[in-house]
Amino acid sequence: MAKKQFKSESKRLLDLMINSIYTHKEIFLRELISNASDAIDKMCFIALTDDKLGLSRSDFKIEIASDKQARTLTVRDNGIGMDKEDLENNLGTIAASGSYNFKQQNAKTEDIDIIGQFGVGFYSAFMVAKKIVVKTKKYKAESGYIWQSEGADGYTIAECELETPRTEIILYIKDDTDDEKYGEFLESFKIADLVKKYSDYIRFPIIMDVETRKIKPGTEDEDTPEFETATETRTLNSMVPLWQKNKKDVTKEEYDDFYKEKFYDFEPPLHTIQTAVEGVVTYKALLFVPQKPPYDYYTKEYKPGLQLYSSGVMIMESCADLLPEHFRFVRGIVDSPDLSLNISRELLQHDRQLKIISQNLAKKIKTELQNLLKNNREEYEKFFEGFGRIIKYGAVNNFGLDKDQVKDLFLFYSSSEKKNVTLAEYTERMKESQKYIYYALGESVNTIDKLPQTELLKDNGYEILYLTDEIDEFTLQSLRSYNEKDFRSILNEDPEIEQTNEPTEEKQEDYSDVVAFVKETLGQKVDDVEISKKLKSHPVCLTAKGGVSFEMEKYMAQVNPTANVKAKRVLEINPSHPAIAATKAAIAANPEKAAKYAELLYSQARIIAGLNLDDPSGYTDLVCELFI
Ligand code: ADP
Ligand code: MG
């Protein structure tokens, strides 16, 4: 029988295709199954219009069989089949797609979901097969045909006996090499894995005889029970893409189980989002917010992104472009029929649709989280405990470009409410005369609450946000303001409230010698000494003037010690406090003692500010000297 040459421009195209288009050899199975599914779809379409056929949807199936001895893998479908012309035109011509033509011809009449479009998928089988045999008979055709090819040097076609319409693709799997173990594609567990991975939502059953190993009956109780292998016919794919279903037809349990199985979590998701959009782009998405970050979330191992499907076939396992940085903890699936896929279905040639989808999804996630915040505060608090920090980074990432998308999602502890509040709640409660949103940074709510600087504001009925996370300060700096109110750290600046403890001019005058003496004594240790406006019952506090706060100084010392970022230290003293009066008296009576007082006050201010002492034992010596 004379061999026919492939019709494409160059035979080399086939070689090129086989060896360079696909990065993963395993996708050949996805391509063959997609073709089988397309063929069945076409047959279903015909069955709709041809009653005589007597076929119903449930009669269709895709069968896979592997024969390890013969090293063959067979994919069989009872779809539309091919006649001689089809074989010549579709399998004999690289980059010709019968499916694409079919879709073009029928697109107007019926809405059919056909996967094929490039006419190259079939050839991917040559990545793993040294020879391919196709036995097929087309619906309404007189005869069946057998098509055979060993790759680039052509193919043969001959008639063969076949009863009903079908296509059987038989792959003669390549021999194993040192680098490539092609034999694994004959293992039923491997095939089952690949079907689950790429073709789980093909809408027709994919059936295979799977080998199972069971304990031989009667040997269960023995020390070393015997095993026997049996084969079991199984449907490998689950077929029902939950995201294609109507929300009201899916139970919470189904969603939960789906999430746990698909995303390897033990716990059900904290929140489930299902959305279907039709318009400029059409897509369906099923998204999950986990209970808490997975253990590897902050490592390189964590692969952010959503699974991307096109008409039920997996295109990408984690498409990072679908999620903004601040929502990268979201898990889920996006399925869109109108993605512009490239020829290998691995990458996208244009990312315009993808961009629109990702923008829509980000908005959707934000709205859903806001609803959760409004309707189920307890759940939201739980969510924020796990993911708040990532959300807060969202205000800082990309030079603050996304800050509007996250600012309403923040929670901070409130001094007056004694619980977490949002910025909206804070600004709604603000007094009319209050100019700023006050905040204080510190190690914990408790330490901040005890800071001398917070006392006066709290007593005057002001609300302060206690920020305990390293990122908080950067977040607020990036926001700058909320509802047109600027943020102000009470540890850095003058709070500018109506009733301060501003000392009278007389008192200022009176204590100017103390200010000068303390400043002289402390020298380089402080940048300035001032009479305080915000202290009430405490003698001293340390304030950071200018842009750098003590928290930032501590943070920078950890991440970039050589930069030596230092806050500008101002020691504030409270002239109404007896310790300051005692210092004043000592300056006149015993300057040596007064100098020790100054050192002590400074050390105390450092401790309260959460800064380390340069000389802790020197400090305790000073305290002990007071006993004598
Ligand atoms: P595509 O699926 O993108 O069209 P393929 O190379 O995968 O390209 O397949 C080429 C063509 O061969 C298909 O469009 C279809 O017409 C035909 N074909 C492939 N597999 C089958 C099959 N199992 N049954 C019927 N026709 C098939
Ligand atoms: Mg195809």
XYZ file of C-alpha atoms and ligand atoms in Angstrom:
656
model
C 0.000 0.000 0.000
C 1.419 3.342 -1.042
C 2.162 5.738 1.712
C 0.593 9.152 1.457
C 2.488 12.220 2.465
C 1.116 14.578 5.055
C -0.528 17.492 3.338
C 0.985 20.220 5.381
C 3.587 22.603 3.962
C 6.429 20.667 5.374
C 6.794 17.333 7.052
C 9.222 18.999 9.363
C 6.272 20.824 10.834
C 5.216 17.593 12.490
C 8.599 17.096 14.077
C 8.623 20.657 15.200
C 5.167 20.319 16.636
C 5.819 17.141 18.477
C 8.998 18.351 20.009
C 8.454 21.981 20.714
C 4.858 23.003 21.186
C 4.101 21.122 24.350
C 6.098 21.336 27.537
C 4.441 18.337 29.142
C 4.214 15.063 27.279
C 1.352 13.932 29.475
C -1.112 16.357 27.842
C -1.467 13.988 24.862
C -4.165 12.181 26.827
C -6.061 15.408 27.437
C -5.999 16.079 23.678
C -7.252 12.627 22.698
C -10.000 12.724 25.302
C -11.022 16.221 24.201
C -11.265 14.965 20.616
C -13.374 12.017 21.734
C -15.609 14.354 23.688
C -15.957 16.637 20.642
C -16.859 13.653 18.464
C -19.540 12.586 20.940
C -20.829 16.134 21.165
C -21.275 16.162 17.406
C -23.098 12.849 17.559
C -25.363 14.164 20.321
C -26.099 17.143 18.156
C -27.088 14.863 15.312
C -29.117 12.639 17.636
C -31.170 15.709 18.520
C -32.258 16.095 14.916
C -32.347 12.429 13.893
C -34.955 10.458 15.852
C -34.250 7.261 13.945
C -30.892 7.018 15.657
C -32.530 6.074 18.939
C -29.505 7.244 20.892
C -29.784 9.127 24.136
C -27.115 11.089 25.887
C -26.455 8.395 28.454
C -25.379 5.942 25.742
C -22.188 7.842 25.048
C -18.871 7.075 26.648
C -15.120 7.260 26.238
C -13.161 4.110 27.006
C -9.478 3.811 27.761
C -7.647 0.489 27.686
C -4.015 -0.256 28.278
C -2.179 -3.408 27.292
C 1.196 -3.600 28.961
C 2.364 -6.643 26.997
C 1.639 -5.095 23.633
C 2.570 -1.635 24.981
C -0.572 -0.110 23.539
C -2.900 2.495 24.918
C -6.326 2.793 23.306
C -8.812 5.646 23.515
C -12.207 4.701 22.122
C -15.348 6.761 21.656
C -18.768 6.148 20.118
C -18.966 9.622 18.645
C -19.438 10.729 15.080
C -16.404 8.913 13.627
C -14.506 9.794 10.460
C -14.806 8.762 6.843
C -11.974 8.587 4.350
C -12.248 12.242 3.475
C -12.186 13.261 7.129
C -9.124 11.146 7.732
C -7.367 12.764 4.797
C -8.427 16.244 5.676
C -8.255 16.187 9.452
C -5.612 13.655 10.396
C -3.729 13.911 7.125
C -3.414 17.659 7.338
C -1.608 19.165 10.207
C -3.355 22.205 11.585
C -6.699 21.377 10.000
C -9.524 21.188 12.461
C -12.736 19.436 11.540
C -14.063 20.536 14.895
C -13.428 24.171 14.140
C -15.278 23.882 10.840
C -18.157 22.050 12.479
C -18.471 24.774 15.065
C -18.363 27.469 12.380
C -21.129 25.766 10.420
C -23.363 25.101 13.367
C -22.608 27.993 15.648
C -25.737 29.859 14.676
C -28.145 26.984 15.043
C -27.146 25.432 18.288
C -25.024 26.220 21.251
C -22.452 23.450 21.332
C -19.423 23.301 23.493
C -16.665 21.984 21.299
C -13.089 22.047 22.512
C -10.997 21.530 19.379
C -9.988 24.464 17.257
C -6.387 24.305 16.109
C -6.063 20.922 14.530
C -2.810 19.998 16.202
C -3.922 18.191 19.369
C -4.041 14.782 17.758
C -0.372 14.927 16.810
C 0.681 15.442 20.405
C 0.202 11.675 20.706
C 3.424 11.259 18.717
C 5.257 12.589 21.754
C 4.657 9.256 23.448
C 3.782 6.909 20.575
C 6.051 5.499 17.890
C 3.044 4.428 15.873
C -0.624 5.408 15.859
C -3.468 3.375 14.455
C -6.921 4.894 14.065
C -9.894 2.631 13.449
C -12.985 4.605 12.714
C -16.396 4.525 11.111
C -18.447 7.589 10.462
C -22.136 7.985 11.156
C -24.061 7.002 8.004
C -20.881 5.804 6.209
C -20.785 2.531 4.273
C -17.456 1.347 5.520
C -14.944 1.773 8.287
C -11.298 2.768 7.822
C -7.984 2.091 9.380
C -5.436 4.875 9.367
C -1.835 4.187 10.359
C 1.199 6.362 10.786
C 4.616 6.172 12.326
C 5.095 9.907 12.281
C 6.627 12.317 9.861
C 7.043 9.991 6.882
C 3.328 9.731 6.152
C 0.300 7.538 6.679
C -1.768 4.803 5.060
C -5.538 4.386 4.861
C -7.395 1.152 4.209
C -10.974 -0.034 4.548
C -11.924 -2.175 7.529
C -14.970 -3.858 9.017
C -16.674 -1.883 11.765
C -20.296 -2.034 12.852
C -21.371 1.146 14.529
C -19.975 4.691 14.355
C -16.899 5.064 16.532
C -13.258 6.036 16.687
C -10.524 3.998 18.249
C -7.087 5.545 18.627
C -4.400 2.968 19.363
C -1.042 4.302 20.505
C 2.034 2.082 20.328
C 3.912 3.577 23.228
C 7.593 4.378 22.675
C 10.293 2.300 24.343
C 11.621 3.594 27.623
C 14.887 5.488 27.539
C 17.208 6.529 30.347
C 15.502 9.917 30.493
C 11.931 9.075 29.646
C 9.844 6.311 31.124
C 7.089 6.210 28.510
C 5.863 2.983 30.060
C 4.232 4.962 32.865
C 1.487 5.945 30.423
C 0.435 2.300 30.438
C -0.088 2.247 34.205
C -3.752 2.513 35.105
C -3.121 4.647 38.185
C -1.126 7.125 36.092
C -3.872 7.310 33.488
C -6.476 7.764 36.214
C -4.391 10.623 37.650
C -4.091 12.342 34.304
C -7.804 12.088 33.634
C -8.537 13.581 37.050
C -6.054 16.344 36.471
C -6.995 17.475 32.987
C -10.269 15.933 31.994
C -12.289 15.600 35.171
C -15.130 17.728 33.826
C -15.519 16.165 30.403
C -19.263 15.659 30.301
C -19.206 12.040 29.175
C -17.990 9.153 31.304
C -14.355 8.150 30.805
C -14.169 4.473 31.631
C -11.213 2.217 32.291
C -10.408 -1.137 33.795
C -8.302 -0.322 36.800
C -6.055 -2.785 38.518
C -6.696 -3.166 42.213
C -4.765 -5.029 44.855
C -6.884 -6.688 47.475
C -6.186 -8.972 50.411
C -6.973 -12.523 49.366
C -10.110 -13.689 51.174
C -9.308 -16.062 53.997
C -5.818 -14.648 54.586
C -6.939 -11.476 56.416
C -6.006 -12.825 59.808
C -2.638 -14.208 58.880
C 0.547 -12.380 59.839
C 1.374 -11.775 56.216
C -1.918 -11.706 54.355
C -1.740 -12.583 50.692
C -2.722 -10.154 47.985
C -4.411 -10.727 44.697
C -4.847 -8.362 41.788
C -8.193 -7.870 40.192
C -9.536 -5.473 37.632
C -12.431 -3.191 38.230
C -14.228 -1.031 35.676
C -14.263 2.541 36.857
C -15.483 5.902 35.704
C -12.455 8.122 36.124
C -13.960 11.568 35.754
C -16.493 13.256 37.984
C -18.177 15.003 35.027
C -20.108 17.543 37.047
C -18.362 20.851 37.196
C -19.965 22.350 40.289
C -19.367 25.839 38.918
C -21.574 25.076 35.930
C -24.478 24.204 38.176
C -27.066 26.549 39.538
C -26.135 27.798 43.010
C -29.433 26.672 44.468
C -28.877 23.120 43.267
C -25.621 22.693 45.154
C -25.495 21.995 48.875
C -22.925 23.438 51.236
C -21.630 19.930 51.758
C -21.011 19.461 48.053
C -19.078 22.718 47.900
C -17.082 21.783 50.986
C -16.209 18.315 49.731
C -15.258 19.671 46.359
C -12.925 22.214 47.943
C -11.293 19.735 50.286
C -10.635 17.232 47.554
C -9.510 19.681 44.932
C -7.324 21.870 47.112
C -6.045 19.340 49.596
C -7.417 20.935 52.743
C -8.692 19.100 55.800
C -11.041 21.846 56.753
C -13.991 23.149 54.775
C -13.575 26.657 53.366
C -14.455 29.654 55.483
C -16.335 31.201 52.617
C -17.470 30.093 49.163
C -18.069 32.421 46.231
C -19.763 31.334 43.038
C -20.207 33.697 40.157
C -21.261 33.581 36.522
C -20.713 36.507 34.208
C -21.879 37.053 30.663
C -20.881 40.084 28.695
C -17.609 41.404 27.339
C -16.158 38.170 28.644
C -18.094 35.116 29.665
C -16.889 33.009 32.537
C -17.924 31.055 35.556
C -15.922 30.981 38.730
C -16.022 29.058 41.957
C -13.812 30.561 44.635
C -12.969 29.605 48.183
C -11.510 31.480 51.115
C -9.700 28.923 53.286
C -10.067 28.908 57.071
C -6.451 29.880 57.522
C -3.285 30.188 55.481
C -1.748 26.816 54.617
C 1.463 25.997 56.435
C 3.569 26.804 53.377
C 1.804 30.071 52.601
C 4.802 32.260 53.298
C 7.248 30.016 51.467
C 8.193 29.683 47.842
C 6.334 26.374 47.770
C 2.988 28.107 47.825
C 1.662 28.513 44.305
C -0.902 31.283 44.232
C -3.471 31.407 41.491
C -6.683 29.905 40.259
C -7.178 26.853 38.090
C -8.047 27.886 34.605
C -10.433 25.855 32.486
C -11.703 26.361 29.003
C -14.990 24.558 28.363
C -14.353 22.035 31.109
C -10.763 21.191 30.130
C -7.935 22.278 32.370
C -5.573 24.734 30.732
C -3.504 25.894 33.664
C -3.136 24.516 37.150
C -2.445 27.825 38.848
C -2.911 30.992 36.905
C -1.407 33.654 39.148
C -2.508 36.499 36.894
C -6.096 35.918 37.924
C -5.612 37.209 41.465
C -4.137 40.407 42.848
C -1.380 40.013 45.420
C -3.683 40.892 48.320
C -6.188 38.142 47.495
C -3.679 35.465 46.629
C -4.924 33.220 49.420
C -8.142 32.624 47.466
C -8.434 29.170 45.902
C -10.679 28.198 43.055
C -11.531 27.678 39.456
C -12.315 29.891 36.511
C -13.885 28.434 33.393
C -14.256 30.544 30.295
C -15.069 29.460 26.760
C -13.598 32.592 25.223
C -10.011 32.623 26.289
C -7.606 33.216 23.467
C -5.579 30.096 23.839
C -2.478 29.500 21.863
C -1.912 26.389 19.889
C -0.630 24.279 22.780
C -3.439 25.414 25.073
C -0.816 26.089 27.663
C -0.313 29.788 27.383
C -2.487 32.645 26.469
C -1.557 34.732 23.491
C -3.519 37.763 24.573
C -4.186 38.455 28.151
C -6.942 41.000 27.617
C -9.781 38.680 28.590
C -7.737 37.386 31.465
C -7.181 40.912 32.693
C -10.877 41.715 32.597
C -11.698 38.489 34.405
C -9.109 39.155 37.079
C -10.376 42.703 37.639
C -13.928 41.443 37.937
C -12.903 38.701 40.319
C -11.003 41.101 42.573
C -14.089 43.308 42.806
C -16.250 40.311 43.504
C -13.963 39.035 46.246
C -13.901 42.471 47.847
C -17.700 42.740 47.835
C -18.069 39.257 49.249
C -15.641 40.001 52.058
C -17.440 43.255 52.827
C -20.717 41.377 52.989
C -19.166 38.875 55.326
C -17.948 41.746 57.492
C -21.444 43.217 57.557
C -23.424 40.035 58.013
C -21.189 37.720 59.962
C -18.707 39.654 62.021
C -17.501 36.630 63.914
C -16.559 34.774 60.737
C -14.946 37.895 59.367
C -12.820 38.341 62.487
C -11.659 34.787 62.023
C -10.854 35.504 58.418
C -8.956 38.663 59.308
C -6.918 36.899 61.925
C -5.567 34.595 59.247
C -5.413 36.866 56.246
C -5.576 40.430 57.591
C -1.883 40.904 57.214
C -1.942 39.939 53.535
C -4.858 42.317 52.986
C -2.955 45.088 54.757
C 0.043 44.526 52.516
C -2.385 45.268 49.699
C -2.293 48.944 50.635
C 1.491 48.972 50.333
C 2.086 46.768 47.265
C 2.336 48.331 43.816
C 3.082 51.722 45.322
C -0.351 51.786 46.889
C -2.197 51.359 43.600
C -4.709 48.934 45.087
C -5.260 50.661 48.393
C -8.870 51.590 47.656
C -9.669 47.955 47.150
C -8.514 46.960 50.614
C -9.007 49.953 52.908
C -12.553 49.021 53.902
C -11.475 45.532 54.858
C -9.077 46.491 57.659
C -9.702 45.856 61.319
C -7.787 47.561 64.126
C -8.222 47.341 67.867
C -10.040 50.323 69.344
C -9.193 51.851 72.743
C -12.784 52.848 73.406
C -14.677 49.885 71.917
C -12.208 47.358 73.307
C -12.546 45.265 70.154
C -11.616 45.379 66.483
C -13.213 48.130 64.438
C -13.112 49.245 60.822
C -11.900 52.645 59.704
C -15.444 53.483 58.622
C -16.741 52.740 62.112
C -14.012 54.900 63.619
C -14.640 57.913 61.407
C -18.406 57.705 61.938
C -17.874 58.000 65.683
C -15.389 60.870 65.506
C -16.205 64.057 67.392
C -16.931 66.995 65.184
C -13.908 68.874 66.442
C -11.588 65.888 66.014
C -9.154 66.510 63.198
C -7.307 63.229 63.032
C -7.644 59.499 63.230
C -5.405 58.699 66.192
C -3.296 55.631 66.406
C -0.494 54.244 68.523
C 1.973 51.517 67.689
C 3.294 48.915 70.051
C 4.020 45.308 70.839
C 0.582 44.441 72.149
C -2.773 45.995 72.943
C -1.868 45.862 76.608
C 1.452 47.700 76.310
C -0.045 50.389 74.115
C -2.968 50.860 76.474
C -0.552 51.562 79.313
C 1.546 54.077 77.378
C 1.637 57.498 79.112
C 0.732 59.198 75.814
C -2.629 57.457 75.565
C -3.924 58.528 78.966
C -4.945 62.106 78.271
C -6.668 61.313 74.974
C -8.587 58.433 76.461
C -9.654 60.565 79.448
C -10.912 63.200 77.060
C -13.023 60.642 75.236
C -10.942 60.131 72.131
C -10.720 56.804 70.367
C -7.268 55.465 69.545
C -6.454 52.609 67.201
C -3.855 50.262 68.639
C -1.595 48.898 65.924
C 0.365 45.804 66.798
C 1.423 44.427 63.432
C 4.693 45.457 61.779
C 2.907 46.223 58.550
C 0.286 48.491 60.154
C 2.354 51.633 60.090
C 3.293 51.192 56.441
C -0.336 50.506 55.631
C -1.574 53.724 57.220
C 1.258 55.730 55.696
C 0.257 54.446 52.301
C -3.421 55.270 52.885
C -2.547 58.756 54.190
C -6.179 59.435 55.069
C -9.569 57.788 55.312
C -12.822 59.660 54.693
C -10.713 62.794 54.344
C -9.288 62.419 57.827
C -5.539 62.138 58.162
C -3.902 59.600 60.408
C -1.846 60.793 63.336
C 0.382 58.781 65.596
C 0.010 59.969 69.160
C 3.489 58.678 69.843
C 5.057 60.852 67.195
C 3.216 64.103 67.243
C 1.156 66.531 69.169
C -2.407 65.195 69.092
C -3.881 68.706 68.633
C -6.930 68.149 70.801
C -9.054 70.878 72.465
C -8.087 70.243 76.048
C -4.438 69.452 76.244
C -2.345 69.608 79.314
C -0.532 72.542 77.820
C 1.402 74.112 80.656
C 0.908 77.808 81.361
C 3.584 80.146 80.202
C 4.669 80.621 83.778
C 5.168 76.944 84.221
C 7.071 76.748 80.970
C 9.295 79.516 82.193
C 9.595 77.891 85.586
C 10.800 74.593 84.208
C 13.026 75.879 81.453
C 16.055 75.244 83.699
C 15.028 71.570 84.074
C 14.672 71.240 80.321
C 18.128 72.757 79.794
C 19.737 70.667 82.553
C 18.265 67.338 81.362
C 19.249 68.110 77.807
C 22.786 68.956 78.826
C 23.059 65.805 80.942
C 21.724 63.413 78.305
C 23.767 64.970 75.506
C 23.730 62.822 72.339
C 21.158 60.418 73.726
C 18.251 62.670 72.838
C 17.612 65.128 70.084
C 15.554 67.387 72.280
C 13.842 67.798 75.634
C 10.420 69.452 75.837
C 7.684 70.309 78.308
C 4.888 67.916 77.436
C 1.364 68.801 76.367
C 0.014 65.294 76.429
C 1.209 63.725 79.673
C -1.167 63.443 82.581
C -0.129 61.191 85.474
C 3.214 60.014 84.083
C 6.481 61.962 84.494
C 8.068 61.366 81.081
C 7.614 59.908 77.655
C 9.770 59.533 74.598
C 8.371 60.887 71.350
C 9.621 60.256 67.855
C 9.590 63.458 65.853
C 9.728 63.506 62.094
C 8.853 60.621 59.821
C 10.481 57.683 61.551
C 8.711 56.059 64.486
C 10.266 53.781 67.103
C 8.356 50.836 65.663
C 9.836 51.561 62.277
C 13.277 51.941 63.816
C 12.931 48.501 65.399
C 11.629 47.007 62.189
C 14.421 48.497 60.101
C 17.007 47.306 62.609
C 15.809 43.782 61.830
C 15.491 43.954 58.082
C 18.325 46.326 57.225
C 20.629 46.974 60.191
C 23.354 48.694 58.169
C 20.964 51.445 57.072
C 20.935 52.560 60.712
C 17.519 54.177 60.503
C 16.933 56.098 63.750
C 13.890 57.912 65.024
C 14.411 61.484 66.236
C 14.078 61.207 70.013
C 12.365 63.897 72.053
C 12.097 63.401 75.799
C 8.891 65.015 77.028
C 8.649 65.906 80.700
C 5.525 66.555 82.718
C 6.030 69.609 85.007
C 2.959 68.627 87.027
C 4.594 65.429 88.158
C 6.366 65.322 91.571
C 9.369 63.499 90.077
C 10.019 66.458 87.791
C 9.578 68.843 90.729
C 12.084 66.736 92.690
C 14.512 66.947 89.766
C 14.132 70.710 89.757
C 14.890 70.868 93.483
C 17.902 68.576 93.083
C 19.371 70.743 90.318
C 19.704 73.539 92.866
C 20.717 71.448 95.871
C 22.697 68.542 94.468
C 23.419 68.676 90.697
C 25.185 65.294 90.817
C 22.034 63.661 92.095
C 19.909 65.621 89.598
C 22.029 64.176 86.763
C 21.234 60.680 88.000
C 17.535 61.569 88.038
C 17.795 62.725 84.449
C 19.402 59.397 83.461
C 16.711 57.486 85.313
C 13.868 59.394 83.688
C 15.360 58.856 80.271
C 15.792 55.105 80.844
C 12.206 54.827 82.016
C 10.962 56.642 78.940
C 12.895 54.165 76.789
C 11.455 51.176 78.571
C 7.928 52.503 78.133
C 8.568 53.168 74.448
C 9.607 49.541 74.093
C 13.242 50.350 73.347
C 16.132 48.419 74.843
C 18.426 50.006 77.392
C 22.027 50.425 76.286
C 23.197 49.652 79.835
C 20.547 47.759 81.826
C 22.768 47.053 84.838
C 23.828 50.697 84.980
C 20.138 51.508 85.190
C 19.440 49.058 88.018
C 22.497 50.392 89.891
C 20.986 53.846 89.663
C 17.657 52.620 91.001
C 19.414 50.888 93.925
C 21.313 54.048 94.762
C 17.951 55.674 95.454
C 17.474 53.256 98.390
C 20.501 54.550 100.183
P -8.705 20.000 16.982
O -9.277 19.120 18.021
O -8.133 21.260 17.526
O -9.640 20.243 15.850
P -6.960 17.773 16.528
O -5.613 17.630 15.904
O -7.048 17.371 17.962
O -7.452 19.251 16.350
O -7.981 16.950 15.674
C -8.098 17.221 14.285
C -9.454 16.803 13.770
O -9.518 15.416 13.662
C -10.619 17.183 14.648
O -11.051 18.493 14.433
C -11.672 16.167 14.206
O -12.339 16.605 13.038
C -10.844 14.961 13.871
N -10.807 14.008 14.994
C -9.821 13.821 15.870
N -10.132 12.881 16.792
C -11.380 12.448 16.465
C -12.294 11.484 17.033
N -11.985 10.779 18.129
N -13.489 11.318 16.421
C -13.822 12.033 15.328
N -13.023 12.960 14.761
C -11.816 13.169 15.313
Mg -8.306 18.255 19.488
